[in-house]
Short mmCIF file of C-alpha atoms in Angstrom, two decimals:
data_model
loop_
_atom_site.label_atom_id
_atom_site.label_comp_id
_atom_site.label_asym_id
_atom_site.label_seq_id
_atom_site.Cartn_x
_atom_site.Cartn_y
_atom_site.Cartn_z
CA MET A 1075 38.78 -10.33 -8.04
CA GLN A 1076 35.33 -9.08 -8.40
CA ILE A 1077 33.12 -12.20 -10.25
CA GLN A 1078 31.98 -9.38 -12.30
CA LYS A 1079 35.17 -8.91 -13.47
CA ILE A 1080 34.53 -12.71 -15.30
CA LYS A 1081 34.13 -12.29 -18.89
CA THR A 1082 34.63 -15.85 -20.38
CA LEU A 1083 33.13 -19.32 -19.55
CA GLY A 1084 36.49 -20.55 -19.53
CA THR A 1085 37.47 -18.09 -16.83
CA LEU A 1086 33.73 -19.00 -14.90
CA VAL A 1087 34.27 -22.26 -14.16
CA ALA A 1088 37.89 -21.48 -13.09
CA SER A 1089 36.74 -19.84 -11.07
CA GLY A 1090 34.64 -22.04 -8.48
CA TYR A 1091 31.09 -20.54 -9.69
CA LYS A 1092 28.16 -22.85 -9.04
CA SER A 1093 25.07 -22.59 -10.56
CA LYS A 1094 21.70 -22.73 -8.61
CA SER A 1095 18.42 -22.36 -9.46
CA ILE A 1096 16.79 -18.97 -8.30
CA LYS A 1097 14.53 -20.33 -5.73
CA ASP A 1098 17.89 -22.17 -4.24
CA GLU A 1099 19.20 -18.62 -3.83
CA LEU A 1100 16.15 -17.38 -2.60
CA ARG A 1101 16.09 -20.13 0.34
CA ASP A 1102 19.80 -19.88 0.53
CA ASN A 1103 19.84 -16.32 1.35
CA LEU A 1104 17.24 -16.33 3.23
CA ILE A 1105 18.26 -19.23 5.34
CA GLN A 1106 21.55 -16.97 5.88
CA LYS A 1107 19.14 -14.11 7.04
CA ILE A 1108 17.09 -16.28 9.34
CA LYS A 1109 20.39 -17.48 11.34
CA ASN A 1110 21.95 -13.18 11.66
CA ASN A 1111 18.50 -12.16 13.28
CA GLU A 1112 18.47 -9.64 9.98
CA THR A 1113 15.15 -8.55 9.13
CA THR A 1114 14.12 -10.44 5.72
CA PHE A 1115 10.98 -7.27 4.20
CA GLU A 1116 11.76 -4.50 6.04
CA GLY A 1117 9.62 -1.54 6.35
CA ILE A 1118 6.95 -3.79 6.34
CA HIS A 1119 4.27 -3.25 9.31
CA GLY A 1120 1.73 -5.43 10.92
CA TYR A 1121 2.81 -8.94 9.45
CA GLU A 1122 5.70 -9.74 11.64
CA ASN A 1123 3.41 -12.67 13.00
CA THR A 1124 0.90 -13.37 10.03
CA VAL A 1125 2.20 -12.53 6.40
CA ILE A 1126 6.41 -12.59 6.48
CA PRO A 1127 6.30 -16.47 8.18
CA GLU A 1128 3.72 -17.83 6.20
CA LEU A 1129 5.97 -16.05 3.03
CA GLU A 1130 9.21 -17.52 4.41
CA ARG A 1131 7.94 -20.59 4.85
CA ALA A 1132 6.91 -20.19 1.44
CA ILE A 1133 10.35 -19.60 0.14
CA LEU A 1134 11.87 -22.41 2.09
CA SER A 1135 9.86 -24.68 0.62
CA ARG A 1136 10.36 -23.48 -3.30
CA HIS A 1137 7.13 -22.74 -3.72
CA ASN A 1138 5.39 -20.61 -6.21
CA ILE A 1139 3.53 -18.16 -4.19
CA ASN A 1140 -0.44 -16.33 -5.02
CA PHE A 1141 -0.87 -13.82 -2.45
CA LEU A 1142 -4.57 -13.25 -1.92
CA GLY A 1143 -6.48 -10.09 -0.11
CA LEU A 1144 -7.63 -6.54 -0.61
CA ARG A 1145 -6.32 -3.41 -2.11
CA GLY A 1146 -3.48 -1.70 -0.59
CA GLN A 1147 -2.33 -5.00 1.65
CA ALA A 1148 1.50 -4.60 0.25
CA LYS A 1149 1.30 -7.84 -1.71
CA THR A 1150 3.11 -6.00 -4.73
CA ARG A 1151 5.68 -4.40 -2.76
CA LEU A 1152 5.88 -7.53 -0.58
CA ALA A 1153 6.97 -9.42 -3.95
CA ARG A 1154 9.19 -6.32 -4.97
CA MET A 1155 11.12 -7.08 -1.99
CA MET A 1156 11.92 -10.87 -3.13
CA VAL A 1157 14.57 -9.39 -4.88
CA ASN A 1158 16.37 -8.13 -2.01
CA LEU A 1159 16.64 -12.21 -1.43
CA LEU A 1160 18.27 -13.03 -4.38
CA ASP A 1161 22.07 -13.25 -5.00
CA GLU A 1162 23.68 -9.61 -6.29
CA TRP A 1163 24.86 -10.90 -9.70
CA ILE A 1164 24.29 -13.92 -11.89
CA PRO A 1165 25.94 -14.68 -15.34
CA VAL A 1166 24.42 -14.83 -18.63
CA VAL A 1167 25.69 -15.93 -21.66
CA LYS A 1168 26.14 -12.81 -23.77
CA GLY A 1169 23.17 -12.14 -26.34
CA SER A 1170 20.35 -14.62 -24.62
CA GLU A 1171 17.38 -13.11 -24.88
CA ILE A 1172 16.12 -15.49 -21.84
CA ASN A 1173 19.02 -14.96 -19.50
CA ASP A 1174 21.00 -18.97 -20.44
CA ASP A 1175 23.05 -19.93 -16.96
CA PRO A 1176 26.48 -20.98 -19.14
CA LEU A 1177 26.62 -23.61 -16.56
CA ASN A 1178 23.31 -25.09 -17.83
CA PRO A 1179 22.06 -23.75 -21.18
CA ILE A 1180 18.26 -24.35 -22.12
CA SER A 1181 17.77 -22.04 -25.85
CA ARG A 1182 19.59 -22.74 -29.15
CA PHE A 1183 21.36 -19.36 -29.07
CA ALA A 1184 23.60 -20.79 -26.10
CA LYS A 1185 23.99 -24.05 -27.11
CA LYS A 1186 25.02 -22.79 -30.15
CA ALA A 1187 27.56 -20.08 -29.27
CA ILE A 1188 28.99 -22.66 -25.65
CA GLU A 1189 29.39 -25.06 -29.12
CA GLU A 1190 31.59 -23.40 -31.43
CA HIS A 1191 33.65 -20.68 -28.40
CA ALA A 1192 33.81 -23.48 -25.77
CA ASP A 1193 35.61 -21.74 -22.92
CA ASP A 1194 36.08 -18.35 -24.23
CA THR A 1195 32.59 -17.77 -24.54
CA ARG A 1196 31.42 -14.28 -23.77
CA ILE A 1197 29.53 -14.03 -20.62
CA VAL A 1198 28.33 -10.71 -18.85
CA TRP A 1199 26.76 -9.99 -15.03
CA VAL A 1200 23.13 -8.91 -14.41
CA HIS A 1201 22.42 -7.52 -11.24
CA ARG A 1202 19.74 -8.91 -9.08
CA GLU A 1203 17.49 -5.08 -9.57
CA GLU A 1204 17.19 -6.45 -13.08
CA ARG A 1205 15.91 -9.63 -12.65
CA PHE A 1206 11.90 -8.10 -11.52
CA PHE A 1207 9.74 -8.50 -14.12
CA GLU A 1208 5.88 -7.80 -13.58
CA LYS A 1209 2.47 -7.65 -15.43
CA LEU A 1210 -0.86 -6.56 -14.66
CA ALA A 1211 -3.32 -8.98 -15.66
CA THR A 1212 -6.42 -7.35 -17.64
CA PRO A 1213 -8.30 -9.02 -20.04
CA ASP A 1214 -6.79 -8.05 -23.36
CA VAL A 1215 -3.34 -10.06 -22.09
CA THR A 1216 -2.05 -12.49 -24.77
CA VAL A 1217 -0.63 -15.37 -24.84
CA ALA A 1218 2.06 -13.49 -27.05
CA ASP A 1219 2.62 -11.16 -24.94
CA LEU A 1220 3.18 -13.81 -21.68
CA ILE A 1221 4.59 -16.66 -23.99
CA GLY A 1222 5.28 -16.11 -27.76
CA ASP A 1223 4.54 -16.12 -31.35
CA VAL A 1224 5.65 -16.57 -34.39
CA ASP A 1225 7.89 -13.40 -35.61
CA PRO A 1226 6.80 -13.72 -39.64
CA ILE A 1227 9.75 -11.23 -39.96
CA LYS A 1228 12.19 -12.68 -38.50
CA ALA A 1229 11.26 -16.06 -40.31
CA ALA A 1230 11.62 -13.48 -43.42
CA ASN A 1231 15.31 -12.62 -43.18
CA LEU A 1232 16.83 -15.29 -41.74
CA LYS A 1233 14.70 -17.21 -44.97
CA LEU A 1234 13.81 -19.93 -41.97
CA SER A 1235 10.48 -22.42 -42.66
CA TYR A 1236 7.66 -21.64 -39.93
CA ALA A 1237 8.65 -25.01 -38.75
CA ASP A 1238 12.33 -24.32 -37.17
CA ASP A 1239 11.84 -22.87 -33.77
CA ARG A 1240 14.27 -20.10 -34.05
CA VAL A 1241 11.65 -18.02 -35.87
CA ILE A 1242 9.77 -17.54 -32.24
CA HIS A 1243 9.93 -14.38 -30.60
CA TYR A 1244 9.48 -14.95 -27.16
CA GLY A 1245 6.92 -12.95 -24.27
CA MET A 1246 7.19 -12.30 -20.98
CA ILE A 1247 7.55 -15.50 -19.48
CA PRO A 1248 11.07 -16.76 -21.33
CA ARG A 1249 12.56 -13.27 -21.07
CA ALA A 1250 12.31 -13.49 -17.06
CA ASN A 1251 14.12 -17.14 -16.92
CA ARG A 1252 15.55 -17.25 -13.79
CA SER A 1253 13.84 -14.32 -12.50
CA ILE A 1254 10.62 -12.77 -10.34
CA PHE A 1255 7.89 -13.11 -12.53
CA VAL A 1256 4.89 -11.23 -10.95
CA ILE A 1257 1.13 -11.59 -12.09
CA ASN A 1258 -0.71 -9.00 -10.59
CA GLU A 1259 -4.61 -9.49 -10.72
CA LEU A 1260 -4.20 -13.30 -11.39
CA PRO A 1261 -8.18 -13.78 -11.87
CA ASP A 1262 -8.29 -10.55 -14.19
CA LEU A 1263 -6.51 -12.66 -16.38
CA GLN A 1264 -8.83 -14.92 -19.07
CA ALA A 1265 -9.71 -18.56 -18.81
CA ARG A 1266 -7.42 -19.63 -21.41
CA ILE A 1267 -4.64 -17.88 -20.71
CA GLN A 1268 -4.27 -18.96 -17.21
CA VAL A 1269 -4.49 -22.40 -18.93
CA ALA A 1270 -1.37 -20.86 -20.65
CA LEU A 1271 0.71 -21.36 -17.73
CA PHE A 1272 -0.37 -24.80 -16.58
CA ASN A 1273 2.95 -26.74 -17.63
CA ILE A 1274 5.08 -23.90 -16.97
CA LEU A 1275 4.65 -23.77 -13.41
CA GLN A 1276 4.44 -27.82 -12.97
CA GLU A 1277 7.42 -28.82 -16.22
CA GLY A 1278 8.83 -25.45 -18.25
CA ASP A 1279 6.94 -27.09 -21.24
CA ILE A 1280 6.23 -24.19 -23.71
CA GLN A 1281 3.57 -24.29 -26.87
CA ILE A 1282 3.51 -21.28 -29.13
CA ARG A 1283 1.42 -21.57 -32.50
CA GLY A 1284 1.86 -26.07 -32.54
CA PHE A 1285 5.84 -25.60 -31.45
CA LYS A 1286 6.36 -27.60 -28.01
CA LEU A 1287 9.67 -26.76 -26.78
CA ARG A 1288 11.35 -28.05 -23.60
CA LEU A 1289 12.78 -24.80 -22.50
CA PRO A 1290 13.03 -25.91 -18.33
CA LEU A 1291 12.68 -22.00 -17.15
CA ASP A 1292 14.42 -21.36 -14.05
CA MET A 1293 11.34 -19.26 -12.52
CA GLN A 1294 10.21 -18.06 -9.19
CA PHE A 1295 6.20 -16.80 -9.85
CA ILE A 1296 4.07 -14.33 -7.70
CA PHE A 1297 0.75 -14.03 -8.37
CA THR A 1298 -1.66 -11.50 -6.77
CA ALA A 1299 -5.21 -11.58 -6.27
CA ASN A 1300 -8.02 -9.51 -4.46
CA PRO A 1301 -10.79 -11.67 -3.22
CA GLU A 1302 -13.79 -10.05 -4.95
CA ASP A 1303 -12.38 -10.68 -8.06
CA TYR A 1304 -13.69 -14.38 -7.62
CA THR A 1305 -16.64 -13.12 -7.35
CA ASN A 1306 -17.10 -9.77 -9.58
CA ARG A 1307 -14.50 -10.20 -12.32
CA GLY A 1308 -13.18 -13.82 -12.87
CA ARG A 1309 -11.29 -16.22 -11.40
CA ILE A 1310 -8.31 -18.41 -10.75
CA VAL A 1311 -8.94 -22.09 -12.40
CA THR A 1312 -8.44 -24.82 -10.26
CA PRO A 1313 -5.91 -26.34 -11.90
CA LEU A 1314 -3.67 -23.49 -12.24
CA LYS A 1315 -4.32 -22.80 -8.60
CA ASP A 1316 -3.08 -26.27 -7.53
CA ARG A 1317 -0.11 -25.50 -9.11
CA ILE A 1318 0.66 -22.39 -7.55
CA GLY A 1319 2.48 -24.34 -4.24
CA SER A 1320 1.50 -21.61 -1.40
CA GLN A 1321 -1.41 -19.01 -1.54
CA ILE A 1322 -0.86 -15.93 1.37
CA LEU A 1323 -3.79 -14.55 3.05
CA THR A 1324 -2.78 -10.34 3.29
CA HIS A 1325 -4.44 -8.22 5.85
CA TYR A 1326 -4.83 -4.69 6.70
CA PRO A 1327 -3.28 -3.53 9.90
CA GLU A 1328 -5.20 -4.58 13.05
CA THR A 1329 -3.43 -1.74 15.48
CA ILE A 1330 -4.10 1.95 15.37
CA GLU A 1331 -0.23 2.07 15.91
CA THR A 1332 1.01 -0.33 13.22
CA ALA A 1333 -1.27 1.44 10.49
CA LYS A 1334 0.45 5.16 12.42
CA LYS A 1335 4.67 3.23 10.81
CA ILE A 1336 2.95 2.59 7.39
CA THR A 1337 1.79 6.10 7.07
CA LYS A 1338 4.31 8.32 8.64
CA GLN A 1339 6.56 5.76 6.51
CA GLU A 1340 5.06 6.30 3.74
CA ALA A 1341 3.71 9.80 2.85
CA LYS A 1342 5.85 11.70 0.23
CA LEU A 1343 5.94 14.95 2.18
CA GLU A 1344 8.69 18.05 0.89
CA ALA A 1345 11.20 18.81 3.70
CA ALA A 1346 10.14 22.50 3.74
CA GLN A 1347 6.63 20.24 4.81
CA LYS A 1348 8.30 18.43 7.66
CA ASP A 1349 10.44 21.12 9.40
CA ASN A 1350 7.51 23.85 9.36
CA ILE A 1351 4.71 22.05 10.11
CA TYR A 1352 3.75 20.82 13.63
CA VAL A 1353 1.45 17.67 13.59
CA PRO A 1354 -0.15 16.50 17.29
CA GLU A 1355 0.36 12.74 17.40
CA LEU A 1356 -4.07 12.90 18.25
CA VAL A 1357 -3.32 14.36 13.89
CA TYR A 1358 -2.31 10.85 13.28
CA ASP A 1359 -4.22 8.60 15.30
CA LEU A 1360 -7.68 10.38 13.66
CA LEU A 1361 -5.95 9.98 10.57
CA GLU A 1362 -5.71 5.84 10.79
CA GLN A 1363 -9.18 6.00 12.75
CA ILE A 1364 -10.78 7.27 9.45
CA GLY A 1365 -9.59 4.65 7.68
CA PHE A 1366 -10.96 1.96 10.58
CA GLU A 1367 -13.96 3.20 10.19
CA ALA A 1368 -14.68 3.40 6.77
CA ARG A 1369 -13.57 -0.60 7.08
CA ASN A 1370 -16.85 -0.84 9.26
CA SER A 1371 -19.01 1.87 7.72
CA GLU A 1372 -23.13 0.61 6.52
CA TYR A 1373 -22.06 3.18 3.86
CA VAL A 1374 -18.86 1.43 2.25
CA ASP A 1375 -18.53 -1.72 0.00
CA ALA A 1376 -16.52 -4.16 2.66
CA LYS A 1377 -15.56 -6.62 0.33
CA SER A 1378 -13.85 -3.94 -2.15
CA GLY A 1379 -11.83 -2.83 1.18
CA VAL A 1380 -10.09 0.45 2.15
CA SER A 1381 -6.58 0.58 0.83
CA ALA A 1382 -3.68 2.33 3.56
CA ARG A 1383 -3.27 4.32 0.82
CA LEU A 1384 -6.40 6.25 1.70
CA SER A 1385 -4.73 7.18 5.41
CA ILE A 1386 -1.28 7.96 3.55
CA SER A 1387 -3.47 9.98 0.96
CA ALA A 1388 -5.01 11.49 3.50
CA PHE A 1389 -1.84 13.31 5.53
CA GLU A 1390 0.14 14.42 2.62
CA ASN A 1391 -3.55 16.67 1.96
CA ILE A 1392 -3.26 17.71 5.20
CA MET A 1393 -0.14 18.56 5.26
CA SER A 1394 -0.75 20.59 2.16
CA THR A 1395 -4.18 22.61 4.03
CA ALA A 1396 -1.53 23.77 6.71
CA GLU A 1397 0.55 24.56 4.45
CA ARG A 1398 -1.69 26.24 1.89
CA ARG A 1399 -2.75 28.41 5.06
CA MET A 1400 0.77 28.60 6.06
CA LEU A 1401 2.00 30.43 2.47
CA LYS A 1402 -1.24 32.67 2.33
CA SER A 1403 -0.68 34.36 5.77
CA GLY A 1404 3.12 35.03 5.36
CA LYS A 1405 4.37 33.34 8.10
CA ASP A 1406 7.20 30.82 8.55
CA LYS A 1407 5.65 28.17 11.60
CA THR A 1408 2.14 26.52 11.70
CA SER A 1409 0.31 23.81 13.06
CA VAL A 1410 -2.00 20.89 11.65
CA ARG A 1411 -6.11 22.22 13.17
CA LEU A 1412 -8.47 19.81 13.09
CA SER A 1413 -10.55 21.78 10.76
CA ASP A 1414 -7.76 21.07 8.43
CA PHE A 1415 -9.21 18.29 7.96
CA MET A 1416 -11.69 19.16 5.41
CA GLY A 1417 -8.80 19.39 3.61
CA VAL A 1418 -8.75 15.59 3.22
CA ILE A 1419 -11.94 14.81 2.18
CA PRO A 1420 -10.87 14.65 -1.72
CA ALA A 1421 -8.49 12.04 -0.48
CA ILE A 1422 -11.08 10.28 1.46
CA THR A 1423 -13.86 10.25 -1.35
CA GLY A 1424 -11.12 8.39 -3.98
CA LYS A 1425 -10.37 5.74 -1.90
CA ILE A 1426 -13.68 4.23 -0.99
CA GLU A 1427 -16.40 2.24 -2.72
CA LEU A 1428 -19.82 2.86 -1.63
CA VAL A 1429 -22.98 0.91 -1.45
CA TYR A 1430 -26.16 1.54 -2.54
CA GLU A 1431 -27.04 3.39 0.50
CA GLY A 1432 -23.44 5.49 0.29
CA GLU A 1433 -24.21 6.33 -3.44
CA LEU A 1434 -28.01 8.09 -1.93
CA GLU A 1435 -25.91 10.42 0.32
CA GLY A 1436 -23.17 10.81 -1.44
CA ALA A 1437 -18.91 10.32 -1.11
CA ALA A 1438 -18.43 13.73 -0.03
CA PHE A 1439 -21.36 13.55 3.29
CA VAL A 1440 -20.48 10.29 3.61
CA ALA A 1441 -16.40 11.04 4.40
CA GLU A 1442 -17.59 13.69 6.52
CA GLN A 1443 -19.65 11.01 8.64
CA LEU A 1444 -16.50 8.83 8.67
CA PHE A 1445 -14.52 11.52 9.97
CA GLY A 1446 -17.70 12.33 12.94
CA ALA A 1447 -17.35 9.07 13.80
CA ALA A 1448 -14.04 8.90 14.26
CA ILE A 1449 -13.51 11.86 16.09
CA LYS A 1450 -16.30 9.91 18.39
CA THR A 1451 -13.88 6.84 19.15
CA LEU A 1452 -11.11 8.48 19.97
CA PHE A 1453 -13.08 11.42 22.07
CA PRO A 1454 -13.58 8.81 25.59
CA GLU A 1455 -9.77 8.93 25.89
CA TYR A 1456 -9.13 11.90 26.28
CA PHE A 1457 -12.37 13.60 27.64
CA PRO A 1458 -14.82 11.76 30.08
CA LYS A 1459 -17.13 9.63 27.97
CA ILE A 1460 -20.54 11.14 27.16
CA ASP A 1461 -23.60 8.42 27.08
CA LYS A 1462 -25.35 7.97 24.66
CA LEU A 1463 -28.76 8.11 27.36
CA GLU A 1464 -28.47 10.59 29.95
CA ARG A 1465 -30.52 12.07 32.33
CA PRO A 1466 -32.10 15.18 31.41
CA ASP A 1467 -31.25 16.87 34.94
CA ALA A 1468 -27.99 14.61 35.76
CA PRO A 1469 -25.00 16.77 36.18
CA SER A 1470 -22.26 16.36 33.94
CA ALA A 1471 -18.69 17.52 33.44
CA TYR A 1472 -19.41 19.50 29.93
CA ASP A 1473 -22.50 21.55 31.35
CA GLU A 1474 -20.03 24.83 32.34
CA ILE A 1475 -19.33 24.72 28.33
CA VAL A 1476 -22.29 24.12 27.16
CA THR A 1477 -23.80 26.94 29.44
CA TRP A 1478 -21.20 29.75 27.76
CA PHE A 1479 -22.66 28.22 24.46
CA PHE A 1480 -26.27 28.86 25.40
CA GLU A 1481 -26.18 32.06 26.70
CA GLY A 1482 -23.66 33.14 24.14
CA SER A 1483 -23.87 33.80 20.36
CA GLY A 1484 -21.99 30.67 19.11
CA PHE A 1485 -18.10 31.12 18.08
CA GLU A 1486 -16.46 31.40 14.93
CA LEU A 1487 -13.63 29.37 13.71
CA LEU A 1488 -12.49 30.54 10.10
CA ASP A 1489 -10.00 28.58 8.16
CA ASP A 1490 -7.28 30.84 6.82
CA VAL A 1491 -7.21 32.52 10.22
CA SER A 1492 -3.68 33.72 11.56
CA ASP A 1493 -1.92 31.05 14.19
CA GLU A 1494 -2.05 34.08 16.88
CA ASP A 1495 -5.69 35.17 16.00
CA TYR A 1496 -6.99 31.16 15.75
CA LYS A 1497 -5.18 30.87 19.43
CA LYS A 1498 -6.60 34.08 20.72
CA GLN A 1499 -10.30 33.07 19.74
CA LEU A 1500 -10.21 29.70 21.30
CA ASP A 1501 -8.53 31.09 24.31
CA GLU A 1502 -11.68 33.26 25.12
CA ILE A 1503 -13.85 29.75 25.57
CA ALA A 1504 -12.74 29.60 29.10
CA PRO A 1505 -14.41 26.13 29.76
CA LEU A 1506 -12.54 24.85 27.75
CA ASN A 1507 -9.09 25.94 29.15
CA ASN A 1508 -10.91 24.11 32.02
CA LEU A 1509 -11.18 21.68 30.56
CA ILE A 1510 -7.95 20.80 29.38
CA LYS A 1511 -6.41 21.73 32.56
CA LYS A 1512 -8.78 19.56 34.50
CA HIS A 1513 -9.12 16.10 32.15
CA GLN A 1514 -5.60 16.67 30.15
CA PRO A 1515 -2.93 18.74 32.79
CA GLU A 1516 0.29 16.30 30.94
CA ILE A 1517 -0.63 18.48 27.42
CA LYS A 1518 2.24 19.41 25.46
CA PRO A 1519 1.87 23.20 25.07
CA GLU A 1520 1.62 22.85 21.59
CA ASP A 1521 -1.37 20.19 21.57
CA ALA A 1522 -3.36 22.34 23.61
CA TYR A 1523 -4.95 24.26 20.90
CA PHE A 1524 -5.44 21.30 19.02
CA LEU A 1525 -6.99 19.25 21.40
CA LYS A 1526 -9.03 22.16 22.02
CA GLU A 1527 -10.49 22.06 18.79
CA PHE A 1528 -10.92 18.26 18.82
CA LEU A 1529 -12.86 18.98 22.31
CA LEU A 1530 -15.45 21.54 20.29
CA TRP A 1531 -15.52 18.89 17.38
CA GLY A 1532 -15.96 15.54 19.95
CA LEU A 1533 -19.22 17.51 21.47
CA VAL A 1534 -20.65 17.93 18.05
CA ALA A 1535 -20.04 14.31 17.28
CA TYR A 1536 -22.48 14.03 20.36
CA LYS A 1537 -24.78 16.29 19.71
CA LYS A 1538 -24.25 18.34 23.10
CA LEU A 1539 -22.87 21.70 20.10
CA SER A 1540 -24.03 22.06 16.89
CA LYS A 1541 -21.34 22.72 14.25
CA HIS A 1542 -21.85 25.07 10.63
CA ARG A 1543 -19.89 24.87 7.48
CA PHE A 1544 -20.29 28.22 6.13
CA THR A 1545 -17.69 30.05 2.99
CA GLU A 1546 -15.38 30.94 5.37
CA GLY A 1547 -14.70 28.49 8.21
CA TYR A 1548 -16.78 26.79 11.02
CA GLN A 1549 -19.88 27.59 13.22
CA PHE A 1550 -20.21 26.12 17.08
CA LYS A 1551 -23.50 27.08 18.88
CA ASP A 1552 -25.36 25.77 21.22
CA PRO A 1553 -27.55 23.12 19.17
CA TYR A 1554 -30.86 23.92 20.93
CA GLY A 1555 -30.80 27.52 20.36
CA SER A 1556 -29.63 26.69 16.71
CA TYR A 1557 -32.82 24.72 16.55
CA ILE A 1558 -35.22 27.43 18.16
CA SER A 1559 -34.08 30.32 15.50
CA GLY A 1560 -34.54 28.32 12.61
CA LEU A 1561 -37.98 27.92 13.40
#
C-alpha cells in the first residue's frame, strides 16, 4: 500500500514507520545518492570541486549552514535544491500548525489530540516540496514575524488568560517545523532579531512576550549573506555565527566554458527564438567575457560583485535584438550579428555597481568599454596578436585591410539591414575574406560573417580602425583619415 494512504496513527504505527529528524533525512538520502554515484545538485555548474563537496560535508555533519558570497552565485538555488534530499512524504498530525510528528508530538494541540483519540488520531501527509520556507531579511522584520506573538483575538474567542500559551500565534519559524528554513541576506536582520534565533538553533526554546516554551523544533536552517553586507549594512552577530555549523564560501564561474553552461541553461527563450535565430559560438564567449571584464574593471565596484544574471539577461537581450530585426524584415530566419550587442547595454547597466570614477563616466560608457575590452581579450584567439607598441614601418597581418580603408571612404553597416545586404556589404571588403581564409580556414560558413564583423570591431579596439555610431548603424573608417577630416 502507498504510505500516504495511511490516515490514522494506529495504522502508521502498525506499518512500522520510523520517524527521523530532518537533518537525518538529508544525511541518509545524501549517503544513498553518493553511494549510487548520482549527481546531488543537478544544474549547478562550476562548484563540483569547491562548494558542493563542502555542502555535502555540512549535510553529513548535520550542520546548519551559511552560504557566504557575492550576488548571483547560486546561494539561494543551492538552498532550494536541498529539498530534493528530503523524504518524499512525512506524516503530520491533522490540524497541527507546526507540522507535529504523530510519533513525537511537541505542541499542546497534537499531544491533546493523541491523548483523546489515541490510535484513531487523524494524520495527513506533507510532500517535500511543501517543506521549504524562505524569508528575506529586511530591517522591518520583527520577532513576531519569525517566532510569534500573543493573539488578543484568539484569547478573547477562547476566553483564555494572556498567561495561557494557547493564545500564542506562531510565526514563520515554528510553522516551518520539520522543514528547511532559509533566511536570505542575514546581515540585514536587526541584531536583536538575530539574538532571538540563538536558542532556537541551539536548544529549540522560543520566547514570546515572556512565555518560555520548550518546543524542540526540528529544522534545517540555511542562511545566505553577502560579504559586502558586513561593512555596508550590517553584520552577523558573533554568538549567532558561532551557532551556525558550516560557513561555505561561494564564487563566480572560474572559466568561460562553465559560465556558458550556466547562461545556456538559465536563459529564458521562446521556442521560435531558438529555432529561427542562429547563434555563433563566439557570441557566447563574448557575452561571458563581458562579465569577466566587469569583475576586473576599475569602473566597477568589485565588493558588490557582478552577478551571473548579467550574462543571462544580456543573452536574452541579444536574441530579442536579432528577433526584432528579423520581424521587421519579414524574414523567417536570421543570425546574431556583432552589432546586435548594442542591444545588451541595458542588461549590463542594470547589473553593475559603479565606483565614483565609473559614475562620472556614466553607465552606458562603462558598458561599451567592457564590451570593447571583451573583444580585445578574445581577438588574439582568432587572429594574429597586435602588439601595443609596434614600429611604424613594421609589416603587419592587417596592412591590406588598413590600406583598403585608407584608400576608401569608409564602410557603413546599418542595424536593420537585411541578411542578404549584410553579407553582400561584408563580402565587398576583400581583405576581410583573405584574413578569414588565412587564419580561420576551418570556420563554419554560418559563422564566417560574424567573424568578419568581429575582425572589424577588433581592429577598432586596437585602434587600427575607427568606429562611429550614427542613428541607424555604424561607420568604420581609417583612424587617421577620420582625424584629418575632423581638423
